[in-house]
Every structure is written in structure tokens, then in C-alpha cells.
Amino acid sequence: MEVQTNKISIERSKTTKINEVDFDNLKFGSVYTDHMLVCDYKDGAWQNPSIIPYQPISLDPAAKIFHYGQSIFEGMKAYKDADGQTWLFRPLDNHKRLNISAERLAIPEIPEEFFIEGLTTLLNLEKDWIPTQAGSSLYIRPFMLASGKGFHASPADEYKFIICCAPSGSYFSGKVKVLIEEKYSRSANGGVGYAKAGGNYAGQFYPTQLAIKKGYNQVIWTDDNNHEYIEEAGAMNIFIRINDTLITGPTSDRILDGITRKSILDIAADEGIKTEVRKITVAEVVEAAKSGALKEMFGAGTAAVVSPISTFGYRGVDYELPELENSYASLLKKRITDIQYNRAEDNFGWRYKV
């Protein structure tokens, strides 16, 4: 039976998988909730969204997603506070960035009301799936793909916008060891590095596998020209602390405008931590490590929030970072997560009640 809520139709699942889930031992993004949101673009317009039971989607073999890679996504989380209320973190920024990615890949932009109303309707339906265990949350994956068919190399005429959710534990656990990459590049000037395009991540997998075989967890990406400048940490933005200054690279065609990145810069300023947004060379980082001036390196992104780096490798040498009792990484992660879980005042207006 279908019911109507504004313009979003809801078909409820006849069964639930929630009783089969071990919420105390959640892997990241591997268990999915009972429902998903689907919205189709056809005849030149986005149709009304619908929420349906979680299920496979059917695509023609000639669908352009398979041939020309028109696919973009976002990463978000929903949090439940001690009173059982549900919160999002800066969802309007996710919507804005999704449409920036859509424009770059010639995909029609999704209207804000479809994105926000669709997401909040889905979360209200799936609220029991939001875990309350420490460090856990409901990971949200909005994505868009080219469903229109044709072998001609041109944008599709039909698309799908889908939101799926997965109750998840921590993304990384333990210390992260990274390798500074000097051969492969994540992106290039004029390319799609600033977009959350699926192909960006596919292109990272092979160099990352090579690094893993050498005993590392991830790679540090450098610029595509001379591999002189530090750019990103795996699939995250990167922060480097030299003495008491926190440094991160400027956004560009090559670097994603991370929402966690922006939040860290604002919180650091609020904490009185000196920050610099500038290019930083590999040579500067290596020299700081040798002199003892390098205090911290960490990745920043939605999935891991803040992921401290314990060791980086460069040209056959591993450089270990000191273990600090009061690190910037732990301070900044606590400030962000306290806002996300409604444990502290949100002076920035980032928290969004569902």
C-alpha cells in the first residue's frame, strides 16, 4: 500500500532486517536499512521522489553509467542524541556540493527540496536504525547516476538520484601509516578532482593497493606536476601541524572542498589555534619530521571525522610522529562530534534537527 507525504510516496517494507543486526559490532557501510529513496530524471525534469523497500535497481546494459562514468555521490551521517533526537551535520553543504559535482559531470542538479525533504522523510522512517553505541552513526549515501542508454559519447537523457543508509561503526581503527605517492596522481588541474565523482575513487584503488603491499594503510597524494606538494590523504583532506601551526592545502580543481575540513578550520580559529591555508611541500614536511617540528598529521572527512597518522613513508624512509597527550586531532574531533551528537552548544549553526 502506498501513502503520500507531500510529494514523496512511501511504500513500506513488509519485513525488517533490523533484528538481524549486531549493533555492537558494526562494520562501516556493510549493512543497509529497510528503505531507500529513489528519484528519476526523465523528459527534462526530476520526477517526484519515492521511498521504497531497499532492493536492487534494474539498468539497461547500454545505460551510460556503465560506459561513460556519469556518477557522483555524497557522504553524510545521522546522529542520535541522549534524548533520542535525530540530527544531521551541515546537510545544506552536502546538497550544494552534490550539485557542484553534478554540474562538472553534466548531470542535472537535484532541487534542494527533493534532497532535504527526501532525506528527512527517509530518516524519520528509519530512525530505529540510527545506532546509539559510542562512535557509531547512520551513514548516508546520496548518489546520482546516468540511467539513460546509448553508446554515443554524450551526457545521458535520464538519471537516478538515490539515498541509501547504513548503520556503521568507526571507519578507521588504530594507527594509520601512509606512503607519500610520487608516481600516480589523484587528479589534475582542469579535471574533476574537486567533484565527488566515482571515477576519482576508482583511480585511487590501484596505487593504494600497491602501498598496502608495502605495509601502509593509505597514500598521501601529491600534485600531478612534480609531486612536490602535499594534497590529500587517501580519500580525505589532510592537516599537518608544524610546531603549533595547523596547515592544510587550499581547495582547487584537484582538492575536494571537504565539509569536515571547513569545520576544522572554523573550530581551530575558535580555539585560538593558528592555522594556515597554503601549499605545503613534501620537502617541508620531511625537514620538519627530521627536526622534530612536525607534531601531527591527520586526515579529515565525513567517514572518519579525524584520522591521526602515526607514520609516513617517503623514498624508502619511514618517519614516525610523536604521540601527544593533548593533540589538536583529539581536541578537534571531540569538538566536532560533540556538536554532531548534540552534546555541546552549536555556536556555528551546523546542527540540523530531523
GROMACS .gro file of C-alpha atoms in nm, residues 27-334:
model
  308
   27LYS     CA    1   3.144  -0.262   1.019
   28PHE     CA    2   3.147   0.053   0.810
   29GLY     CA    3   2.888   0.066   0.534
   30SER     CA    4   2.814  -0.306   0.502
   31VAL     CA    5   2.461  -0.336   0.650
   32TYR     CA    6   2.173  -0.146   0.490
   33THR     CA    7   1.842  -0.022   0.623
   34ASP     CA    8   1.498  -0.137   0.512
   35HIS     CA    9   1.421   0.151   0.275
   36MET     CA   10   1.581   0.379   0.018
   37LEU     CA   11   1.478   0.693  -0.166
   38VAL     CA   12   1.465   0.694  -0.546
   39CYS     CA   13   1.402   0.987  -0.778
   40ASP     CA   14   1.417   0.969  -1.159
   41TYR     CA   15   1.509   1.239  -1.407
   42LYS     CA   16   1.334   1.198  -1.741
   43ASP     CA   17   1.161   1.412  -2.004
   44GLY     CA   18   1.380   1.701  -1.894
   45ALA     CA   19   1.270   1.713  -1.529
   46TRP     CA   20   1.312   1.543  -1.194
   47GLN     CA   21   1.002   1.340  -1.109
   48ASN     CA   22   0.854   1.316  -0.759
   49PRO     CA   23   1.073   1.111  -0.523
   50SER     CA   24   0.955   0.785  -0.374
   51ILE     CA   25   1.068   0.578  -0.079
   52ILE     CA   26   1.064   0.205  -0.144
   53PRO     CA   27   1.196  -0.111   0.023
   54TYR     CA   28   1.573  -0.147  -0.016
   55GLN     CA   29   1.629  -0.353  -0.332
   56PRO     CA   30   1.847  -0.392  -0.641
   57ILE     CA   31   1.793  -0.147  -0.926
   58SER     CA   32   1.747  -0.251  -1.286
   59LEU     CA   33   1.950  -0.083  -1.559
   60ASP     CA   34   1.980  -0.143  -1.932
   61PRO     CA   35   2.325  -0.274  -2.039
   62ALA     CA   36   2.351   0.037  -2.256
   63ALA     CA   37   2.296   0.271  -1.959
   64LYS     CA   38   2.563   0.541  -1.983
   65ILE     CA   39   2.682   0.494  -1.628
   66PHE     CA   40   2.848   0.172  -1.747
   67HIS     CA   41   3.021   0.332  -2.044
   68TYR     CA   42   3.096   0.695  -1.959
   69GLY     CA   43   3.102   0.701  -1.582
   70GLN     CA   44   2.849   0.974  -1.504
   71SER     CA   45   2.826   0.901  -1.132
   72ILE     CA   46   2.860   1.125  -0.827
   73PHE     CA   47   2.789   1.083  -0.457
   74GLU     CA   48   2.793   1.243  -0.114
   75GLY     CA   49   2.876   1.111   0.232
   76MET     CA   50   2.672   1.216   0.535
   77LYS     CA   51   2.577   1.087   0.879
   78ALA     CA   52   2.273   1.099   1.104
   79TYR     CA   53   2.327   1.101   1.481
   80LYS     CA   54   2.101   1.024   1.774
   81ASP     CA   55   2.147   1.216   2.099
   82ALA     CA   56   2.085   1.101   2.457
   83ASP     CA   57   1.718   1.202   2.429
   84GLY     CA   58   1.664   1.002   2.110
   85GLN     CA   59   1.651   1.306   1.881
   86THR     CA   60   1.797   1.276   1.532
   87TRP     CA   61   2.048   1.526   1.394
   88LEU     CA   62   2.233   1.594   1.070
   89PHE     CA   63   2.555   1.792   1.029
   90ARG     CA   64   2.562   2.069   0.768
   91PRO     CA   65   2.329   1.890   0.519
   92LEU     CA   66   2.282   2.201   0.306
   93ASP     CA   67   2.656   2.196   0.237
   94ASN     CA   68   2.624   1.837   0.115
   95HIS     CA   69   2.340   1.937  -0.116
   96LYS     CA   70   2.540   2.229  -0.252
   97ARG     CA   71   2.847   2.015  -0.313
   98LEU     CA   72   2.643   1.740  -0.481
   99ASN     CA   73   2.517   1.995  -0.731
  100ILE     CA   74   2.869   2.130  -0.786
  101SER     CA   75   2.971   1.773  -0.872
  102ALA     CA   76   2.661   1.734  -1.090
  103GLU     CA   77   2.743   2.045  -1.292
  104ARG     CA   78   3.100   1.926  -1.356
  105LEU     CA   79   2.978   1.587  -1.484
  106ALA     CA   80   2.690   1.733  -1.688
  107ILE     CA   81   2.425   1.582  -1.460
  108PRO     CA   82   2.105   1.778  -1.388
  109GLU     CA   83   2.112   1.943  -1.044
  110ILE     CA   84   1.877   1.800  -0.781
  111PRO     CA   85   1.640   2.057  -0.622
  112GLU     CA   86   1.706   2.137  -0.256
  113GLU     CA   87   1.352   2.044  -0.150
  114PHE     CA   88   1.387   1.698  -0.305
  115PHE     CA   89   1.721   1.644  -0.134
  116ILE     CA   90   1.633   1.775   0.214
  117GLU     CA   91   1.270   1.665   0.232
  118GLY     CA   92   1.353   1.328   0.080
  119LEU     CA   93   1.637   1.274   0.325
  120THR     CA   94   1.443   1.380   0.635
  121THR     CA   95   1.141   1.169   0.533
  122LEU     CA   96   1.365   0.867   0.485
  123LEU     CA   97   1.538   0.924   0.821
  124ASN     CA   98   1.208   0.955   1.006
  125LEU     CA   99   1.110   0.620   0.860
  126GLU     CA  100   1.445   0.461   0.951
  127LYS     CA  101   1.502   0.630   1.289
  128ASP     CA  102   1.529   0.296   1.472
  129TRP     CA  103   1.830   0.214   1.255
  130ILE     CA  104   2.037   0.502   1.392
  131PRO     CA  105   2.280   0.338   1.637
  132THR     CA  106   2.344   0.482   1.981
  133GLN     CA  107   2.669   0.299   2.058
  134ALA     CA  108   2.974   0.521   2.111
  135GLY     CA  109   3.136   0.622   1.783
  136SER     CA  110   2.852   0.481   1.573
  137SER     CA  111   2.612   0.665   1.344
  138LEU     CA  112   2.387   0.611   1.044
  139TYR     CA  113   2.600   0.664   0.735
  140ILE     CA  114   2.402   0.820   0.449
  141ARG     CA  115   2.496   0.781   0.084
  142PRO     CA  116   2.313   1.009  -0.162
  143PHE     CA  117   2.423   0.940  -0.520
  144MET     CA  118   2.332   1.012  -0.881
  145LEU     CA  119   2.397   0.803  -1.190
  146ALA     CA  120   2.328   0.808  -1.562
  147SER     CA  121   2.046   0.560  -1.631
  148GLY     CA  122   1.971   0.679  -1.985
  149LYS     CA  123   2.101   0.445  -2.252
  150GLY     CA  124   2.312   0.483  -2.562
  151PHE     CA  125   2.663   0.410  -2.687
  152HIS     CA  126   2.712   0.764  -2.815
  153ALA     CA  127   2.969   0.952  -2.606
  154SER     CA  128   2.743   1.225  -2.470
  155PRO     CA  129   2.552   1.300  -2.148
  156ALA     CA  130   2.257   1.076  -2.073
  157ASP     CA  131   1.897   1.192  -2.101
  158GLU     CA  132   1.783   1.005  -1.789
  159TYR     CA  133   1.931   0.984  -1.438
  160LYS     CA  134   1.860   0.836  -1.097
  161PHE     CA  135   1.904   1.006  -0.761
  162ILE     CA  136   1.913   0.755  -0.475
  163ILE     CA  137   1.971   0.775  -0.100
  164CYS     CA  138   2.071   0.461   0.091
  165CYS     CA  139   2.164   0.433   0.459
  166ALA     CA  140   2.393   0.204   0.656
  167PRO     CA  141   2.433   0.188   1.035
  168SER     CA  142   2.808   0.200   1.083
  169GLY     CA  143   3.086   0.189   1.337
  170SER     CA  144   3.423   0.360   1.308
  171TYR     CA  145   3.579   0.395   0.962
  172PHE     CA  146   3.938   0.352   1.080
  173SER     CA  147   4.066   0.192   1.398
  174GLY     CA  148   4.419   0.203   1.526
  175LYS     CA  149   4.713   0.394   1.388
  176VAL     CA  150   4.727   0.491   1.021
  177LYS     CA  151   5.053   0.452   0.829
  178VAL     CA  152   5.072   0.637   0.498
  179LEU     CA  153   5.302   0.649   0.195
  180ILE     CA  154   5.371   0.972   0.006
  181GLU     CA  155   5.291   0.896  -0.358
  182GLU     CA  156   5.535   1.014  -0.627
  183LYS     CA  157   5.423   0.835  -0.943
  184TYR     CA  158   5.043   0.827  -0.955
  185SER     CA  159   4.815   1.129  -0.925
  186ARG     CA  160   4.466   1.157  -0.785
  187SER     CA  161   4.366   1.445  -1.011
  188ALA     CA  162   4.493   1.726  -1.233
  189ASN     CA  163   4.426   2.093  -1.298
  190GLY     CA  164   4.112   2.136  -1.504
  191GLY     CA  165   3.995   1.787  -1.408
  192VAL     CA  166   3.727   1.657  -1.174
  193GLY     CA  167   3.928   1.628  -0.852
  194TYR     CA  168   3.703   1.877  -0.672
  195ALA     CA  169   3.393   1.672  -0.754
  196LYS     CA  170   3.284   1.361  -0.565
  197ALA     CA  171   3.285   1.156  -0.881
  198GLY     CA  172   3.302   0.779  -0.858
  199GLY     CA  173   3.590   0.762  -1.106
  200ASN     CA  174   3.811   0.971  -0.876
  201TYR     CA  175   3.797   0.694  -0.618
  202ALA     CA  176   3.831   0.410  -0.868
  203GLY     CA  177   4.154   0.568  -0.988
  204GLN     CA  178   4.289   0.567  -0.630
  205PHE     CA  179   4.244   0.197  -0.567
  206TYR     CA  180   4.544   0.064  -0.762
  207PRO     CA  181   4.809   0.298  -0.612
  208THR     CA  182   4.657   0.235  -0.269
  209GLN     CA  183   4.682  -0.142  -0.319
  210LEU     CA  184   5.050  -0.101  -0.405
  211ALA     CA  185   5.102   0.097  -0.084
  212ILE     CA  186   4.919  -0.167   0.120
  213LYS     CA  187   5.150  -0.436  -0.018
  214LYS     CA  188   5.440  -0.230   0.119
  215GLY     CA  189   5.285  -0.222   0.466
  216TYR     CA  190   5.099   0.109   0.454
  217ASN     CA  191   4.728   0.178   0.505
  218GLN     CA  192   4.685   0.469   0.267
  219VAL     CA  193   4.868   0.708   0.035
  220ILE     CA  194   4.932   1.078   0.062
  221TRP     CA  195   4.856   1.232  -0.276
  222THR     CA  196   5.085   1.493  -0.424
  223ASP     CA  197   5.037   1.731  -0.715
  224ASP     CA  198   5.026   1.592  -1.067
  225ASN     CA  199   5.305   1.814  -1.198
  226ASN     CA  200   5.625   1.750  -0.998
  227HIS     CA  201   5.479   1.563  -0.699
  228GLU     CA  202   5.617   1.848  -0.492
  229TYR     CA  203   5.314   1.949  -0.286
  230ILE     CA  204   5.106   1.757  -0.031
  231GLU     CA  205   4.742   1.744  -0.141
  232GLU     CA  206   4.513   1.482   0.019
  233ALA     CA  207   4.530   1.180   0.248
  234GLY     CA  208   4.369   0.885   0.071
  235ALA     CA  209   4.005   0.986   0.034
  236MET     CA  210   4.033   1.267   0.292
  237ASN     CA  211   4.166   1.618   0.325
  238ILE     CA  212   4.493   1.640   0.515
  239PHE     CA  213   4.611   1.861   0.802
  240ILE     CA  214   4.972   1.899   0.911
  241ARG     CA  215   5.084   2.053   1.239
  242ILE     CA  216   5.431   2.206   1.239
  243ASN     CA  217   5.515   2.330   1.587
  244ASP     CA  218   5.187   2.495   1.691
  245THR     CA  219   5.058   2.588   1.345
  246LEU     CA  220   4.796   2.376   1.169
  247ILE     CA  221   4.835   2.376   0.791
  248THR     CA  222   4.613   2.247   0.511
  249GLY     CA  223   4.627   2.295   0.136
  250PRO     CA  224   4.391   2.535  -0.046
  251THR     CA  225   4.099   2.390  -0.237
  252SER     CA  226   4.142   2.381  -0.613
  253ASP     CA  227   4.047   2.183  -0.922
  254ARG     CA  228   4.237   1.894  -0.762
  255ILE     CA  229   4.128   1.909  -0.397
  256LEU     CA  230   3.780   1.839  -0.260
  257ASP     CA  231   3.618   2.117  -0.059
  258GLY     CA  232   3.565   1.897   0.244
  259ILE     CA  233   3.288   1.984   0.489
  260THR     CA  234   3.488   1.839   0.780
  261ARG     CA  235   3.788   2.039   0.655
  262LYS     CA  236   3.593   2.364   0.670
  263SER     CA  237   3.458   2.276   1.014
  264ILE     CA  238   3.806   2.205   1.149
  265LEU     CA  239   3.935   2.541   1.028
  266ASP     CA  240   3.647   2.722   1.199
  267ILE     CA  241   3.681   2.529   1.525
  268ALA     CA  242   4.058   2.576   1.527
  269ALA     CA  243   4.008   2.951   1.495
  270ASP     CA  244   3.755   2.937   1.779
  271GLU     CA  245   4.010   2.751   1.993
  272GLY     CA  246   4.281   3.006   1.920
  273ILE     CA  247   4.488   2.759   1.715
  274LYS     CA  248   4.694   2.924   1.446
  275THR     CA  249   4.602   2.793   1.102
  276GLU     CA  250   4.743   2.844   0.755
  277VAL     CA  251   4.573   2.752   0.429
  278ARG     CA  252   4.858   2.729   0.183
  279LYS     CA  253   5.058   2.494  -0.032
  280ILE     CA  254   5.293   2.275   0.169
  281THR     CA  255   5.582   2.090   0.011
  282VAL     CA  256   5.688   1.735   0.077
  283ALA     CA  257   6.036   1.872   0.149
  284GLU     CA  258   5.899   2.099   0.424
  285VAL     CA  259   5.719   1.808   0.590
  286VAL     CA  260   6.025   1.581   0.573
  287GLU     CA  261   6.250   1.854   0.714
  288ALA     CA  262   6.001   1.921   0.995
  289ALA     CA  263   5.995   1.549   1.076
  290LYS     CA  264   6.376   1.540   1.091
  291SER     CA  265   6.399   1.848   1.313
  292GLY     CA  266   6.118   1.745   1.548
  293ALA     CA  267   5.896   2.037   1.444
  294LEU     CA  268   5.639   1.801   1.289
  295LYS     CA  269   5.391   1.731   1.567
  296GLU     CA  270   5.084   1.587   1.393
  297MET     CA  271   4.936   1.478   1.062
  298PHE     CA  272   4.575   1.371   1.024
  299GLY     CA  273   4.312   1.308   0.761
  300ALA     CA  274   3.971   1.475   0.784
  301GLY     CA  275   3.646   1.359   0.628
  302THR     CA  276   3.289   1.258   0.699
  303ALA     CA  277   3.356   0.887   0.740
  304ALA     CA  278   3.647   0.902   0.985
  305VAL     CA  279   3.595   1.264   1.106
  306VAL     CA  280   3.962   1.289   1.212
  307SER     CA  281   4.208   1.008   1.142
  308PRO     CA  282   4.552   1.059   1.304
  309ILE     CA  283   4.858   0.949   1.107
  310SER     CA  284   5.126   0.774   1.310
  311THR     CA  285   5.388   0.724   1.037
  312PHE     CA  286   5.455   0.845   0.685
  313GLY     CA  287   5.691   0.689   0.436
  314TYR     CA  288   5.890   0.875   0.174
  315ARG     CA  289   6.160   0.741  -0.059
  316GLY     CA  290   6.227   0.431   0.147
  317VAL     CA  291   6.234   0.605   0.486
  318ASP     CA  292   5.959   0.591   0.749
  319TYR     CA  293   5.909   0.894   0.971
  320GLU     CA  294   5.721   0.838   1.297
  321LEU     CA  295   5.517   1.113   1.453
  322PRO     CA  296   5.524   1.175   1.829
  323GLU     CA  297   5.238   1.056   2.048
  324LEU     CA  298   5.096   1.370   2.207
  325GLU     CA  299   4.888   1.370   2.523
  326ASN     CA  300   4.684   1.673   2.415
  327SER     CA  301   4.679   1.661   2.038
  328TYR     CA  302   4.498   1.901   1.808
  329ALA     CA  303   4.345   1.596   1.638
  330SER     CA  304   4.174   1.472   1.955
  331LEU     CA  305   4.060   1.823   2.053
  332LEU     CA  306   3.913   1.900   1.713
  333LYS     CA  307   3.747   1.559   1.678
  334LYS     CA  308   3.584   1.600   2.019
   0.00000   0.00000   0.00000
